[in-house]
Every structure is written in C-alpha cells, then in structure tokens.
Coordinates of C-alpha atoms in Angstrom, one line a residue:
M1 CA 17.5 28.2 -32.3
S2 CA 14.8 26.7 -34.4
V3 CA 15.6 25.0 -37.6
D4 CA 13.9 24.2 -41.0
P5 CA 11.2 21.4 -40.8
R6 CA 12.1 18.0 -42.1
V7 CA 9.3 16.0 -43.7
S8 CA 9.0 12.3 -43.5
I9 CA 6.4 10.7 -45.7
H10 CA 4.9 7.2 -44.9
P11 CA 2.6 4.9 -47.2
D12 CA -0.6 5.2 -45.1
S13 CA -1.8 6.1 -41.7
S14 CA -1.2 2.8 -40.0
V15 CA 2.2 2.5 -41.1
L16 CA 2.7 6.2 -40.0
M17 CA 1.4 5.8 -36.5
A18 CA 3.5 2.7 -35.9
A19 CA 6.8 4.6 -37.3
I20 CA 5.9 7.7 -35.0
A21 CA 5.4 5.1 -31.9
A22 CA 8.9 3.6 -32.8
R23 CA 10.4 7.0 -33.1
L24 CA 8.9 8.2 -29.9
I25 CA 10.1 5.3 -27.8
T26 CA 13.4 5.7 -29.1
K27 CA 13.4 9.5 -28.3
L28 CA 12.3 8.8 -24.8
V29 CA 15.0 6.1 -24.1
D30 CA 17.6 8.6 -25.7
V31 CA 16.3 11.5 -23.5
Q32 CA 16.1 9.4 -20.2
D33 CA 19.9 8.2 -20.9
K34 CA 20.8 11.9 -20.9
F35 CA 18.6 13.5 -18.2
G36 CA 17.1 10.6 -16.2
E37 CA 13.6 11.5 -17.1
A38 CA 11.7 12.8 -20.2
T39 CA 8.8 15.1 -21.0
V40 CA 6.4 14.7 -23.6
V41 CA 3.3 16.8 -24.7
L42 CA 0.5 14.6 -26.1
T43 CA -2.1 15.5 -28.7
G44 CA -5.5 14.1 -29.5
G45 CA -7.1 13.1 -32.9
T46 CA -6.9 10.0 -34.8
V47 CA -3.3 10.0 -35.4
G48 CA -2.3 11.2 -32.1
I49 CA -4.3 8.8 -30.1
G50 CA -3.5 5.9 -32.8
T51 CA 0.0 6.6 -32.1
L52 CA -0.4 6.2 -28.4
K53 CA -2.0 2.8 -29.0
A54 CA 0.8 1.8 -31.3
V55 CA 3.1 2.6 -28.4
A56 CA 1.2 0.5 -26.1
D57 CA 1.3 -2.4 -28.6
S58 CA 5.0 -2.1 -29.4
P59 CA 7.3 -4.8 -28.0
A60 CA 9.8 -2.1 -27.5
A61 CA 7.6 0.0 -25.2
P62 CA 9.2 -1.6 -22.0
A63 CA 12.6 -0.1 -23.1
V64 CA 11.3 3.3 -21.6
D65 CA 11.2 3.8 -18.0
W66 CA 7.5 4.9 -18.1
S67 CA 7.6 5.8 -14.2
K68 CA 10.2 8.7 -15.3
V69 CA 8.1 10.3 -18.1
N70 CA 6.4 13.4 -17.6
F71 CA 3.1 13.7 -19.6
W72 CA 1.5 17.0 -20.6
W73 CA -1.2 18.0 -23.3
G74 CA -0.9 20.7 -26.0
D75 CA -4.7 21.4 -25.6
E76 CA -7.9 19.9 -23.9
R77 CA -11.6 20.2 -24.2
F78 CA -13.4 21.8 -21.2
L79 CA -15.5 19.1 -20.2
P80 CA -16.2 17.1 -17.1
A81 CA -13.6 14.5 -15.9
G82 CA -13.7 11.3 -17.8
D83 CA -15.6 12.7 -20.8
P84 CA -14.8 10.4 -23.8
D85 CA -14.2 13.6 -25.8
R86 CA -11.3 14.6 -23.6
N87 CA -7.9 13.9 -25.0
T88 CA -6.7 12.8 -21.5
T89 CA -9.5 10.2 -21.3
Q90 CA -8.6 8.9 -24.8
A91 CA -5.0 8.7 -24.0
Y92 CA -5.6 6.8 -20.8
E93 CA -7.7 4.2 -22.7
A94 CA -4.9 4.1 -25.6
L95 CA -1.8 4.1 -23.5
L96 CA -1.7 5.4 -19.9
S97 CA -3.6 2.6 -18.2
H98 CA -1.3 0.1 -20.0
I99 CA 2.0 1.1 -18.9
P100 CA 3.5 1.7 -15.3
V101 CA 3.3 5.5 -15.2
D102 CA 3.8 7.7 -12.1
P103 CA 0.5 9.3 -11.5
E104 CA 2.3 12.3 -10.2
R105 CA 3.9 12.7 -13.5
I106 CA 0.7 12.8 -15.4
H107 CA -0.5 16.5 -15.7
E108 CA -4.1 16.7 -17.0
P109 CA -5.5 20.2 -17.9
G110 CA -8.4 21.1 -15.5
T111 CA -11.9 19.9 -16.1
S112 CA -15.3 21.8 -16.1
D113 CA -15.9 20.0 -12.8
D114 CA -12.9 21.8 -11.2
F115 CA -13.2 25.4 -12.8
G116 CA -15.8 27.7 -13.7
S117 CA -14.3 28.9 -16.9
P118 CA -11.9 27.7 -19.5
E119 CA -9.7 30.8 -18.6
E120 CA -9.4 29.5 -14.9
A121 CA -8.5 26.2 -16.1
A122 CA -5.9 27.8 -18.4
E123 CA -4.4 29.7 -15.5
D124 CA -4.2 26.6 -13.4
Y125 CA -2.2 24.9 -16.0
A126 CA 0.2 27.6 -16.6
Q127 CA 0.7 27.8 -13.0
R128 CA 1.5 24.0 -12.9
L129 CA 3.8 24.3 -15.8
R130 CA 5.5 27.1 -13.8
Q131 CA 5.9 24.9 -10.7
A132 CA 7.4 22.2 -12.8
A133 CA 9.9 24.5 -14.4
S134 CA 11.0 25.8 -10.8
A135 CA 11.3 22.3 -9.4
E136 CA 13.5 21.5 -12.6
H137 CA 15.5 24.7 -12.1
A138 CA 16.1 23.8 -8.3
A139 CA 17.2 20.2 -9.3
D140 CA 19.6 21.6 -11.9
M141 CA 23.1 21.7 -10.5
S142 CA 24.8 22.5 -13.7
D143 CA 27.2 25.5 -14.0
D144 CA 25.0 27.0 -16.8
R145 CA 21.8 27.0 -14.9
P146 CA 19.9 30.4 -15.6
E147 CA 19.6 32.6 -12.5
E148 CA 15.8 32.6 -12.7
P149 CA 13.3 29.4 -13.7
A150 CA 11.6 29.5 -16.8
A151 CA 7.8 29.6 -17.2
L152 CA 7.9 26.0 -18.8
P153 CA 9.8 22.9 -18.0
R154 CA 12.0 21.3 -20.5
L155 CA 9.7 20.0 -23.2
D156 CA 11.5 17.1 -25.0
V157 CA 8.8 16.3 -27.7
V158 CA 5.6 18.1 -28.4
L159 CA 3.2 16.1 -30.7
L160 CA 0.8 18.2 -32.8
G161 CA -1.8 17.1 -35.1
V162 CA -3.3 19.6 -37.8
G163 CA -6.8 20.1 -38.8
P164 CA -8.2 20.6 -42.2
D165 CA -8.4 24.4 -41.3
A166 CA -4.8 24.1 -40.4
H167 CA -5.3 24.6 -36.7
I168 CA -2.9 22.9 -34.0
A169 CA -3.7 22.3 -30.7
S170 CA -6.7 24.6 -30.1
L171 CA -5.2 27.4 -31.9
F172 CA -7.6 28.2 -34.7
P173 CA -7.0 30.6 -37.6
E174 CA -7.4 34.3 -37.0
Q175 CA -8.7 33.9 -33.4
G176 CA -7.0 35.3 -30.3
G177 CA -5.2 32.2 -29.2
V178 CA -2.9 32.0 -32.1
R179 CA -2.0 35.8 -31.9
E180 CA -1.1 35.4 -28.1
K181 CA 2.6 36.6 -27.6
D182 CA 2.9 36.5 -23.7
R183 CA 0.8 33.7 -21.9
T184 CA 1.9 30.0 -22.2
V185 CA -1.7 28.8 -21.9
V186 CA -5.0 30.4 -23.1
G187 CA -8.8 29.7 -22.6
V188 CA -10.7 29.2 -25.7
R189 CA -14.1 30.0 -25.9
N190 CA -15.2 30.2 -29.7
S191 CA -13.8 27.0 -31.2
P192 CA -15.2 26.2 -34.7
K193 CA -14.7 22.6 -33.9
P194 CA -16.9 21.5 -31.1
P195 CA -17.0 21.6 -28.1
P196 CA -16.5 25.4 -28.2
L197 CA -14.6 25.7 -24.7
R198 CA -11.0 24.4 -24.5
I199 CA -7.6 25.1 -23.1
S200 CA -4.6 25.4 -25.3
L201 CA -0.9 25.9 -25.1
T202 CA 0.3 29.0 -27.2
L203 CA 2.8 29.1 -30.0
P204 CA 5.2 30.8 -27.8
A205 CA 5.0 27.8 -25.2
I206 CA 5.0 25.2 -28.0
N207 CA 8.1 26.7 -29.6
T208 CA 10.2 26.2 -26.4
A209 CA 10.3 22.6 -27.1
S210 CA 13.4 20.8 -28.2
E211 CA 11.3 18.8 -31.0
V212 CA 8.0 19.6 -32.4
W213 CA 6.5 16.7 -34.3
M214 CA 3.5 17.5 -36.6
V215 CA 1.7 14.1 -37.1
V216 CA -0.9 14.2 -39.9
A217 CA -2.7 11.8 -42.0
G218 CA -5.5 12.1 -44.8
E219 CA -6.2 13.7 -48.0
D220 CA -8.4 16.5 -46.3
K221 CA -5.2 17.8 -44.5
A222 CA -3.1 18.1 -47.6
G223 CA -4.0 21.8 -48.3
A224 CA -3.1 22.8 -44.8
V225 CA 0.2 20.8 -44.7
G226 CA 1.0 22.5 -47.9
L227 CA 0.2 26.0 -46.8
A228 CA 2.1 25.6 -43.7
L229 CA 5.4 24.2 -45.3
A230 CA 5.3 26.8 -47.9
G231 CA 5.7 29.5 -45.1
A232 CA 2.3 31.0 -44.6
N233 CA 1.4 33.4 -41.8
P234 CA 0.6 31.4 -38.7
V235 CA -2.2 33.7 -37.9
Q236 CA -4.0 32.4 -40.9
V237 CA -2.3 29.0 -40.9
P238 CA -1.5 28.0 -37.4
A239 CA 0.3 24.9 -38.4
A240 CA 3.0 27.2 -40.0
G241 CA 4.0 28.4 -36.4
P242 CA 5.4 25.5 -34.5
R243 CA 9.3 25.2 -34.5
G244 CA 11.4 23.1 -32.2
T245 CA 14.5 24.6 -30.9
S246 CA 16.6 21.7 -32.2
R247 CA 14.2 19.9 -34.7
T248 CA 10.8 20.3 -36.4
L249 CA 9.4 16.9 -38.0
W250 CA 6.4 16.7 -40.3
L251 CA 5.5 12.9 -40.0
I252 CA 2.6 12.4 -42.5
D253 CA 1.1 9.9 -44.8
E254 CA 1.0 10.1 -48.7
N255 CA -2.5 11.4 -48.7
A256 CA -1.4 14.4 -46.6
A257 CA 1.9 14.9 -48.5
S258 CA 0.2 15.8 -52.1
R259 CA 0.9 19.6 -51.8
V260 CA 4.3 19.4 -49.8
P261 CA 7.0 21.6 -51.6
Q262 CA 9.2 19.1 -53.2
Q263 CA 12.6 20.7 -51.9
L264 CA 11.4 19.9 -48.5
V265 CA 11.0 16.1 -48.9
R266 CA 14.2 14.2 -48.1
K267 CA 15.3 11.6 -50.5
D268 CA 15.3 9.2 -47.4
A269 CA 12.1 10.5 -46.1
A270 CA 9.8 7.5 -46.4
G271 CA 12.2 5.5 -44.0
A272 CA 13.5 8.3 -42.0

C-alpha cells in the first residue's frame, strides 16, 4: 500500500547528492541483512549520476556487499553500446567500474546495436525482468509465497530524477508511455528531450517498488516539484505518479523546494 510522500530538503546539490549516497548505502546494507541481496533501479541526470559518484567516494561504501546488489535502470537512451549519453555508460564511469560488482547482476537495457527498434529493446527488458522475478519466486521458500511469479522482481529502491517539464524516467507529459496501464516497459519514439528514441519503465512497474526516491536539484525544477506534490494528474505531471509501496521520498535541494506545499515538509526534513 502506497503512503504519502515525505520531503527532505538539503541546502544545495552537493550536500543533497552526498546525503542520498549515504542513505542509499544504509538502505542497501539493511536490505541485504534481511534478504541476502538488494535490488536498486538507477537513474541518470546530474543528481542521479552525481549520487553514484558520491557513493563511490564514500568511506562507507565497502559496508555494502556489492557482489549481491542487482542493478536495473528506470530508462535508457536507445543508442549504441558505450555511447556517452547512455545512463549505463555514465553509471559505469561514476560507480560500477569502481566497486566489486557481479556482472551477472547488472541488467543494462538493450542497445541500438542489438535491437532494431526501442519497442524490441523494451520487450527484451520486460522479458529479463520477468525472468528475474521467476528466479526470485523459485528461490522463495516462505509459506506466503504467491502461487505465480510476478512480472517484476522485488525492487527495493527506485531512484528517479525529474525534468523541468515534470517527466520521470522517459515518461513525458501527455505521451503514451505515461498512460500505459499494462506493460512494465515501453519503447519511446518521440521524446521531446533528445535523443528521441528511448525505453522506459512504466508507472505501474515503478509503483511496485518498496521505496521510490525522487532526487531533484535546481530552481528550474521547482515548478514541476510543486505541481507533483500538490497532487496533479500524472498524465500532465508524470512526477506526481510514482508511489513506493512502503515509502516515497522527495530528496531535493532548496532551489527545487521553493514551491513545495509547506504541510508536506517535515520539521526534521533538512537532516532526515
């Protein structure tokens, strides 16, 4: 069951990224203590990639067993492998090449080298998510295991940036992707932000996550943040749509927070 979002405001983007990194390290350790492994869905953008670099630079990073972290992405640009504009390429440079990861647990969305269209890459990604969910289901020996595997594995944390137009992942206002109700992954052909071809998790997929963290910095995002937290329609304001099943966090800097409804800001927000 989703809960109302919590807003945590930090003085500037550098403090914000360090705080998200510390929070992520702690969360991954806690989840590994409980399940033996952890799953995080990464995002791109300045804050998303800056956070990964802050994780790599953190003295606490070795507390995580990185060989037992599963990495997925919320969206990706449909470009050749290794293209500098791909979120995966940037994630490797910022973090993944600096920690002892298990390559089998890094699930990169398909590239334009491997698939002829973003729709084909999206279906491949959805299939790999289903396979991970099936493997997780088979390994679950608990009494309350569901009869059938889900379409998605357990997602412990989903990180999402927000654009000035309030897009999240590659779900843009009024476009088909943000309206999708059934599929877990969609191909995107007309992104208003280049490049035009992308793949993206859908809102129904994102909202299976235990925790969704919206990570946002900059005054140009303040309007989008304010509208999302005021309860706008996700079709017009996609950032209003994500809700974690146990927690939804808005981790933002002061510049992005200028239009946040005050009743949503906790008194301890700056240090939360």
